[in-house]
Short mmCIF file of C-alpha atoms in Angstrom, two decimals:
data_model
loop_
_atom_site.label_atom_id
_atom_site.label_comp_id
_atom_site.label_asym_id
_atom_site.label_seq_id
_atom_site.Cartn_x
_atom_site.Cartn_y
_atom_site.Cartn_z
CA UNK A 270 -20.67 -15.94 -4.39
CA UNK A 271 -22.41 -15.26 -7.69
CA UNK A 272 -26.05 -14.19 -7.78
CA UNK A 273 -27.38 -17.27 -9.59
CA UNK A 274 -25.64 -19.65 -7.20
CA UNK A 275 -27.03 -17.74 -4.22
CA UNK A 276 -30.57 -17.78 -5.63
CA UNK A 277 -30.26 -21.48 -6.56
CA UNK A 278 -29.27 -22.46 -3.01
CA UNK A 279 -32.14 -20.50 -1.47
CA UNK A 280 -34.72 -21.84 -3.94
CA UNK A 281 -33.48 -25.40 -3.51
CA UNK A 282 -33.68 -25.11 0.30
CA UNK A 283 -37.30 -23.85 0.15
CA UNK A 284 -38.32 -26.54 -2.38
CA UNK A 285 -36.78 -29.35 -0.29
CA UNK A 286 -38.45 -28.06 2.87
CA UNK A 287 -41.93 -27.91 1.28
CA UNK A 288 -41.44 -31.30 -0.45
CA UNK A 289 -40.59 -32.98 2.87
CA UNK A 290 -43.65 -31.40 4.48
CA UNK A 291 -45.86 -32.51 1.55
CA UNK A 292 -44.56 -36.10 1.72
CA UNK A 293 -45.23 -36.22 5.46
CA UNK A 294 -48.92 -35.38 4.95
CA UNK A 295 -49.72 -37.08 1.58
CA UNK A 296 -47.18 -39.93 1.38
CA UNK A 297 -47.08 -39.51 -2.42
CA UNK A 298 -43.84 -39.31 -4.42
CA UNK A 299 -45.67 -37.83 -7.40
CA UNK A 300 -47.01 -35.01 -5.25
CA UNK A 301 -43.51 -34.47 -3.81
CA UNK A 302 -41.97 -34.14 -7.29
CA UNK A 303 -44.67 -31.72 -8.42
CA UNK A 304 -44.31 -29.68 -5.24
CA UNK A 305 -40.50 -29.64 -5.48
CA UNK A 306 -40.49 -28.59 -9.15
CA UNK A 307 -43.15 -25.91 -8.79
CA UNK A 308 -41.68 -24.54 -5.58
CA UNK A 309 -38.12 -24.49 -6.94
CA UNK A 310 -39.07 -22.66 -10.16
CA UNK A 311 -41.32 -20.11 -8.44
CA UNK A 312 -38.83 -19.52 -5.60
CA UNK A 313 -35.94 -19.12 -8.03
CA UNK A 314 -37.81 -16.50 -10.09
CA UNK A 315 -39.06 -14.57 -7.04
CA UNK A 316 -35.73 -14.67 -5.18
CA UNK A 317 -33.77 -13.71 -8.29
CA UNK A 318 -36.04 -10.71 -8.94
CA UNK A 319 -36.09 -9.49 -5.32
CA UNK A 320 -32.37 -9.96 -4.62
CA UNK A 321 -31.36 -8.50 -7.99
CA UNK A 322 -33.58 -5.43 -7.67
CA UNK A 323 -33.31 -4.56 -3.99
CA UNK A 324 -29.92 -5.94 -2.88
CA UNK A 325 -27.57 -7.01 -5.67
CA UNK A 326 -28.03 -3.97 -7.91
CA UNK A 327 -27.27 -1.64 -4.99
CA UNK A 328 -24.18 -3.64 -4.04
CA UNK A 329 -22.97 -3.49 -7.66
CA UNK A 330 -23.50 0.29 -7.65
CA UNK A 331 -21.50 0.64 -4.42
CA UNK A 332 -18.75 -1.56 -5.85
CA UNK A 333 -18.56 0.45 -9.07
CA UNK A 334 -18.38 3.72 -7.16
CA UNK A 335 -15.57 2.46 -4.92
CA UNK A 336 -13.73 0.92 -7.87
CA UNK A 337 -14.00 4.13 -9.91
CA UNK A 338 -12.90 6.28 -6.99
CA UNK A 339 -9.83 4.10 -6.53
CA UNK A 340 -8.91 4.21 -10.19
CA UNK A 341 -9.60 7.89 -10.69
CA UNK A 342 -11.72 9.38 -13.43
CA UNK A 343 -9.06 9.49 -16.17
CA UNK A 344 -7.85 5.95 -15.61
CA UNK A 345 -11.42 4.69 -15.30
CA UNK A 346 -12.32 6.19 -18.69
CA UNK A 347 -9.22 4.61 -20.23
CA UNK A 348 -10.10 1.17 -18.88
CA UNK A 349 -13.82 1.46 -19.50
CA UNK A 350 -16.61 0.75 -17.04
CA UNK A 351 -15.70 -2.20 -14.85
CA UNK A 352 -18.35 -4.47 -13.35
CA UNK A 353 -17.32 -7.40 -11.20
CA UNK A 354 -18.85 -10.81 -11.74
CA UNK A 355 -19.05 -11.26 -7.97
CA UNK A 356 -19.44 -7.80 -6.40
CA UNK A 357 -20.55 -9.11 -2.99
CA UNK A 358 -17.13 -10.71 -2.37
CA UNK A 359 -15.19 -8.10 -4.27
CA UNK A 360 -16.78 -5.14 -2.52
CA UNK A 361 -15.60 -6.51 0.82
CA UNK A 362 -12.02 -6.71 -0.42
CA UNK A 363 -12.28 -3.31 -2.11
CA UNK A 364 -13.59 -1.69 1.10
CA UNK A 365 -10.83 -3.29 3.19
CA UNK A 366 -8.13 -2.20 0.74
CA UNK A 367 -9.62 1.27 0.43
CA UNK A 368 -9.89 1.62 4.21
CA UNK A 369 -6.23 0.63 4.64
CA UNK A 370 -5.21 3.09 1.92
CA UNK A 371 -7.16 5.93 3.54
CA UNK A 372 -5.75 5.02 6.95
CA UNK A 373 -2.25 5.28 5.50
CA UNK A 374 -3.05 8.63 3.88
CA UNK A 375 -4.44 9.96 7.18
CA UNK A 376 -1.28 8.87 9.02
CA UNK A 377 0.88 10.63 6.40
CA UNK A 378 -1.23 13.79 6.72
CA UNK A 379 -0.93 13.68 10.51
CA UNK A 380 2.84 13.29 10.25
CA UNK A 381 3.01 16.20 7.80
CA UNK A 382 0.83 18.34 10.06
CA UNK A 383 3.07 17.55 13.03
CA UNK A 384 6.15 18.40 10.95
CA UNK A 385 4.51 21.66 9.79
CA UNK A 386 3.70 22.71 13.37
CA UNK A 387 7.21 21.88 14.57
CA UNK A 388 8.75 23.65 11.57
CA UNK A 389 6.72 26.83 12.15
CA UNK A 390 7.56 26.75 15.84
CA UNK A 391 11.26 26.24 15.15
CA UNK A 392 11.54 28.85 12.43
CA UNK A 393 9.67 31.34 14.62
CA UNK A 394 12.11 30.72 17.46
CA UNK A 395 15.15 30.87 15.17
CA UNK A 396 14.09 34.23 13.77
CA UNK A 397 12.96 35.71 17.09
CA UNK A 398 16.31 35.11 18.81
CA UNK A 399 18.45 37.36 16.56
CA UNK A 400 15.62 39.86 16.03
CA UNK A 401 15.16 40.41 19.78
CA UNK A 402 18.93 40.70 20.18
CA UNK A 403 19.11 43.33 17.43
CA UNK A 404 16.19 45.21 18.94
CA UNK A 405 17.81 45.11 22.38
CA UNK A 406 21.15 46.47 21.16
CA UNK A 407 19.50 49.28 19.17
CA UNK A 408 17.25 50.25 22.11
CA UNK A 409 20.30 50.37 24.41
CA UNK A 410 22.16 52.64 21.97
CA UNK A 411 19.12 54.92 21.63
CA UNK A 412 18.70 55.14 25.42
CA UNK A 413 22.38 56.01 25.80
CA UNK A 414 22.02 58.61 23.01
CA UNK A 415 25.49 57.61 21.68
CA UNK A 416 27.22 59.13 24.73
CA UNK A 417 29.34 56.02 25.23
CA UNK A 418 30.74 55.58 21.71
CA UNK A 419 32.75 52.46 22.58
CA UNK A 420 29.65 50.74 23.92
CA UNK A 421 27.61 51.89 20.89
CA UNK A 422 30.27 50.53 18.52
CA UNK A 423 30.34 47.20 20.39
CA UNK A 424 26.53 46.90 20.37
CA UNK A 425 26.37 47.77 16.66
CA UNK A 426 28.90 45.03 15.94
CA UNK A 427 26.81 42.53 17.90
CA UNK A 428 23.68 43.68 16.09
CA UNK A 429 25.51 43.25 12.77
CA UNK A 430 26.43 39.65 13.71
CA UNK A 431 22.78 38.89 14.40
CA UNK A 432 21.82 40.45 11.07
CA UNK A 433 24.35 38.12 9.44
CA UNK A 434 22.71 35.19 11.24
CA UNK A 435 19.32 36.21 9.86
CA UNK A 436 20.84 36.45 6.40
CA UNK A 437 22.28 32.94 6.73
CA UNK A 438 18.89 31.62 7.84
CA UNK A 439 17.07 33.19 4.91
CA UNK A 440 19.76 32.09 2.45
CA UNK A 441 19.70 28.48 3.71
CA UNK A 442 15.89 28.36 3.70
CA UNK A 443 15.83 29.69 0.17
CA UNK A 444 18.40 27.10 -0.93
CA UNK A 445 16.41 24.22 0.62
CA UNK A 446 13.23 25.47 -1.02
CA UNK A 447 14.91 25.60 -4.43
CA UNK A 448 16.47 22.15 -3.95
CA UNK A 449 13.09 20.66 -3.03
CA UNK A 450 11.35 22.26 -6.00
CA UNK A 451 14.15 21.31 -8.40
CA UNK A 452 14.88 24.96 -9.28
CA UNK A 453 18.58 24.47 -8.61
CA UNK A 454 20.06 22.37 -11.38
CA UNK A 455 22.75 19.79 -10.72
CA UNK A 456 25.71 20.65 -12.96
CA UNK A 457 27.50 17.34 -13.38
CA UNK A 458 31.22 17.29 -14.09
CA UNK A 459 34.07 14.83 -13.61
CA UNK A 460 36.55 15.64 -10.85
CA UNK A 461 38.92 13.92 -8.43
CA UNK A 462 37.18 13.51 -5.09
CA UNK A 463 40.57 13.04 -3.34
CA UNK A 464 41.72 16.50 -4.39
CA UNK A 465 38.43 18.10 -3.38
CA UNK A 466 38.58 16.55 0.11
CA UNK A 467 42.13 17.84 0.60
CA UNK A 468 41.03 21.31 -0.54
CA UNK A 469 38.11 21.40 1.91
CA UNK A 470 40.32 20.15 4.77
CA UNK A 471 42.86 22.88 4.05
CA UNK A 472 40.12 25.52 4.12
CA UNK A 473 38.91 24.27 7.51
CA UNK A 474 42.38 23.76 9.02
CA UNK A 475 42.35 27.08 10.89
CA UNK A 476 38.92 26.40 12.38
CA UNK A 477 40.03 22.91 13.42
CA UNK A 478 43.04 24.39 15.25
CA UNK A 479 40.74 26.73 17.18
CA UNK A 480 38.82 23.68 18.38
CA UNK A 481 42.10 21.76 18.93
CA UNK A 482 40.87 19.02 16.58
CA UNK A 483 43.16 17.15 14.19
CA UNK A 484 41.95 16.61 10.61
CA UNK A 485 42.98 13.26 9.11
CA UNK A 486 42.94 12.09 5.50
CA UNK A 487 45.23 9.07 5.21
CA UNK A 488 47.74 8.68 2.39
CA UNK A 489 46.16 5.38 1.35
CA UNK A 490 43.32 7.43 -0.10
CA UNK A 491 45.68 9.33 -2.42
CA UNK A 492 44.94 6.96 -5.30
CA UNK A 493 42.90 9.00 -7.74
CA UNK A 494 39.14 8.39 -7.67
CA UNK A 495 37.12 10.33 -10.22
CA UNK A 496 33.42 10.98 -9.61
CA UNK A 497 30.62 12.47 -11.67
CA UNK A 498 28.79 15.11 -9.61
CA UNK A 499 28.26 18.82 -9.05
CA UNK A 500 31.64 19.88 -7.68
CA UNK A 501 30.40 23.09 -6.07
CA UNK A 502 27.55 21.36 -4.24
CA UNK A 503 29.67 18.42 -3.12
CA UNK A 504 32.13 20.99 -1.75
CA UNK A 505 29.23 22.37 0.29
CA UNK A 506 28.32 18.86 1.49
CA UNK A 507 31.88 18.14 2.63
CA UNK A 508 32.24 21.56 4.24
CA UNK A 509 28.96 21.23 6.16
CA UNK A 510 29.71 17.71 7.41
CA UNK A 511 33.31 18.44 8.45
CA UNK A 512 32.28 21.75 10.02
CA UNK A 513 29.55 19.86 11.91
CA UNK A 514 32.15 17.40 13.22
CA UNK A 515 34.26 20.31 14.46
CA UNK A 516 31.31 21.88 16.28
CA UNK A 517 30.41 18.71 18.13
CA UNK A 518 33.87 17.11 18.36
CA UNK A 519 35.79 16.95 21.60
CA UNK A 520 38.77 19.18 22.29
CA UNK A 521 41.96 17.35 21.37
CA UNK A 522 40.01 14.89 19.26
CA UNK A 523 40.12 13.98 15.57
CA UNK A 524 37.97 14.20 12.46
CA UNK A 525 38.85 11.62 9.81
CA UNK A 526 37.71 11.46 6.20
CA UNK A 527 37.69 8.04 4.50
CA UNK A 528 36.99 6.79 0.98
CA UNK A 529 35.66 3.37 0.02
CA UNK A 530 35.32 2.24 -3.59
CA UNK A 531 32.16 0.28 -4.30
CA UNK A 532 31.12 -1.30 -7.61
CA UNK A 533 30.05 1.88 -9.42
CA UNK A 534 30.00 4.27 -6.48
CA UNK A 535 32.31 5.89 -3.97
CA UNK A 536 31.45 6.04 -0.27
CA UNK A 537 32.73 9.12 1.56
CA UNK A 538 32.71 8.95 5.37
CA UNK A 539 33.41 11.70 7.91
CA UNK A 540 34.08 10.32 11.39
CA UNK A 541 34.59 12.22 14.65
CA UNK A 542 35.15 11.15 18.25
CA UNK A 543 32.92 13.84 19.74
CA UNK A 544 29.79 13.87 21.90
CA UNK A 545 27.82 11.51 19.64
CA UNK A 546 24.06 11.33 19.19
CA UNK A 547 21.43 9.28 20.98
CA UNK A 548 19.98 6.55 18.78
CA UNK A 549 16.42 7.85 19.16
CA UNK A 550 17.42 11.12 17.47
CA UNK A 551 19.10 9.59 14.39
CA UNK A 552 15.94 9.24 12.20
CA UNK A 553 15.21 12.98 12.59
CA UNK A 554 18.75 14.27 12.32
CA UNK A 555 18.35 15.62 8.77
CA UNK A 556 15.14 17.54 9.50
CA UNK A 557 15.21 21.30 9.25
CA UNK A 558 16.02 23.02 12.58
CA UNK A 559 16.08 19.72 14.46
CA UNK A 560 18.39 19.92 17.45
CA UNK A 561 19.23 17.20 19.95
CA UNK A 562 20.18 19.74 22.60
CA UNK A 563 18.75 23.21 21.91
CA UNK A 564 20.76 25.23 24.37
CA UNK A 565 24.10 23.63 23.47
CA UNK A 566 23.39 23.81 19.73
CA UNK A 567 22.53 27.48 19.79
CA UNK A 568 25.62 28.22 21.85
CA UNK A 569 27.70 26.51 19.16
CA UNK A 570 25.92 28.46 16.44
CA UNK A 571 24.73 27.68 12.94
CA UNK A 572 21.38 27.98 11.22
CA UNK A 573 20.22 24.46 12.06
CA UNK A 574 19.78 23.79 8.32
CA UNK A 575 23.22 22.44 7.40
CA UNK A 576 22.37 18.73 7.56
CA UNK A 577 19.03 19.29 5.82
CA UNK A 578 20.85 21.00 2.94
CA UNK A 579 23.38 18.15 2.80
CA UNK A 580 20.59 15.58 2.55
CA UNK A 581 18.82 17.48 -0.23
CA UNK A 582 22.01 17.90 -2.26
CA UNK A 583 22.96 14.22 -1.97
CA UNK A 584 19.44 13.06 -2.87
CA UNK A 585 19.37 15.51 -5.79
CA UNK A 586 22.32 13.47 -7.12
CA UNK A 587 20.17 10.30 -6.73
CA UNK A 588 22.58 9.11 -4.03
CA UNK A 589 22.15 8.21 -0.35
CA UNK A 590 23.36 9.60 2.96
CA UNK A 591 23.37 7.88 6.34
CA UNK A 592 24.58 8.37 9.88
CA UNK A 593 25.62 6.05 12.66
CA UNK A 594 26.51 7.27 16.10
CA UNK A 595 27.05 6.25 19.71
CA UNK A 596 26.50 8.79 22.44
CA UNK A 597 29.80 9.76 24.02
CA UNK A 598 31.92 7.98 21.38
CA UNK A 599 31.33 9.95 18.19
CA UNK A 600 29.49 9.95 14.88
CA UNK A 601 30.05 8.88 11.29
CA UNK A 602 28.27 10.49 8.35
CA UNK A 603 28.54 8.70 5.02
CA UNK A 604 27.29 9.53 1.55
CA UNK A 605 27.74 7.96 -1.87
CA UNK A 606 28.77 9.47 -5.20
CA UNK A 607 28.66 8.07 -8.71
CA UNK A 608 31.99 6.98 -10.11
CA UNK A 609 32.94 8.61 -13.41
CA UNK A 610 33.27 6.25 -16.34
CA UNK A 611 36.90 6.11 -17.38
CA UNK A 612 37.95 6.74 -20.94
CA UNK A 613 40.53 4.39 -22.42
CA UNK A 614 43.32 5.41 -24.78
CA UNK A 615 44.40 3.36 -27.79
CA UNK A 616 46.53 1.11 -25.58
CA UNK A 617 43.55 0.42 -23.31
CA UNK A 618 44.96 2.45 -20.41
CA UNK A 619 42.51 4.64 -18.46
CA UNK A 620 42.79 8.35 -19.24
CA UNK A 621 42.00 10.63 -16.30
CA UNK A 622 40.94 14.20 -16.87
CA UNK A 623 41.11 16.90 -14.27
#
């Protein structure tokens, strides 16, 4: 409600009240009109002055401060000083909106703080495990004073494996950090995704045999599909996802790679029939060091950063990755890639370049 309307209503109410009282005692319409006019004018002036000076001006100041804080100093200067015509109503809406905004910011900060604590706890645990193992092997060798050379050689080999694990952790953390900060550039090139999948499957064939898992890439996907992406990084994505399916697949099971052509994208899916993942864990699956079963995951090995790296690489391509899974039945990871625009020859036939 505007100030003048508010003052008018109050002055009118006072004038009517006094006029009725005057008519009751004097029974004169002339006296009532004089009383109403004088009372209305005087009340209007007094109320306007008092409300403007002691209430309205302070509300306008509060509104301006909130409005300027919301806009920010630079934007406020660009727009000029803003004063609402009805600050009493507007300040209520501004305060509600501001309170909701701050509530949202606080919730985000709490989520980030929780993630930070979990991340520090996880990374501390991940580093302590190989460090303590290395320390234990070295202490055992020192206590034995190299008398049992076979044991010393075995312990040194185990210590070396744990050093390698630390190196993988540091390398993966460094890669994620660079992906997040944009330090690692995406080198786009056109290549046949079919050929790349076959190459990755061939490289992992030996590991699949050790797990007694059959790798499947059906012949119907042999039709050439050319994508525009960073070939080296997509190789890493495919390797990480297929390797993950081998780690958590069941013995004697299968891992299948499928391709689906969309309008201007290609969907790549890696499906296994392994242990699967509980639905409650799916939203956090791509977090760094997140494990659904710590003891089993560490026994299988890995840095715990593979899926996080995959997510960062796919998102760096401005594409999406998703997962669907049923516990005990298996999991499917899918990600999209941009199709390469085909060049046409003089006859209008697509020309494919390797």
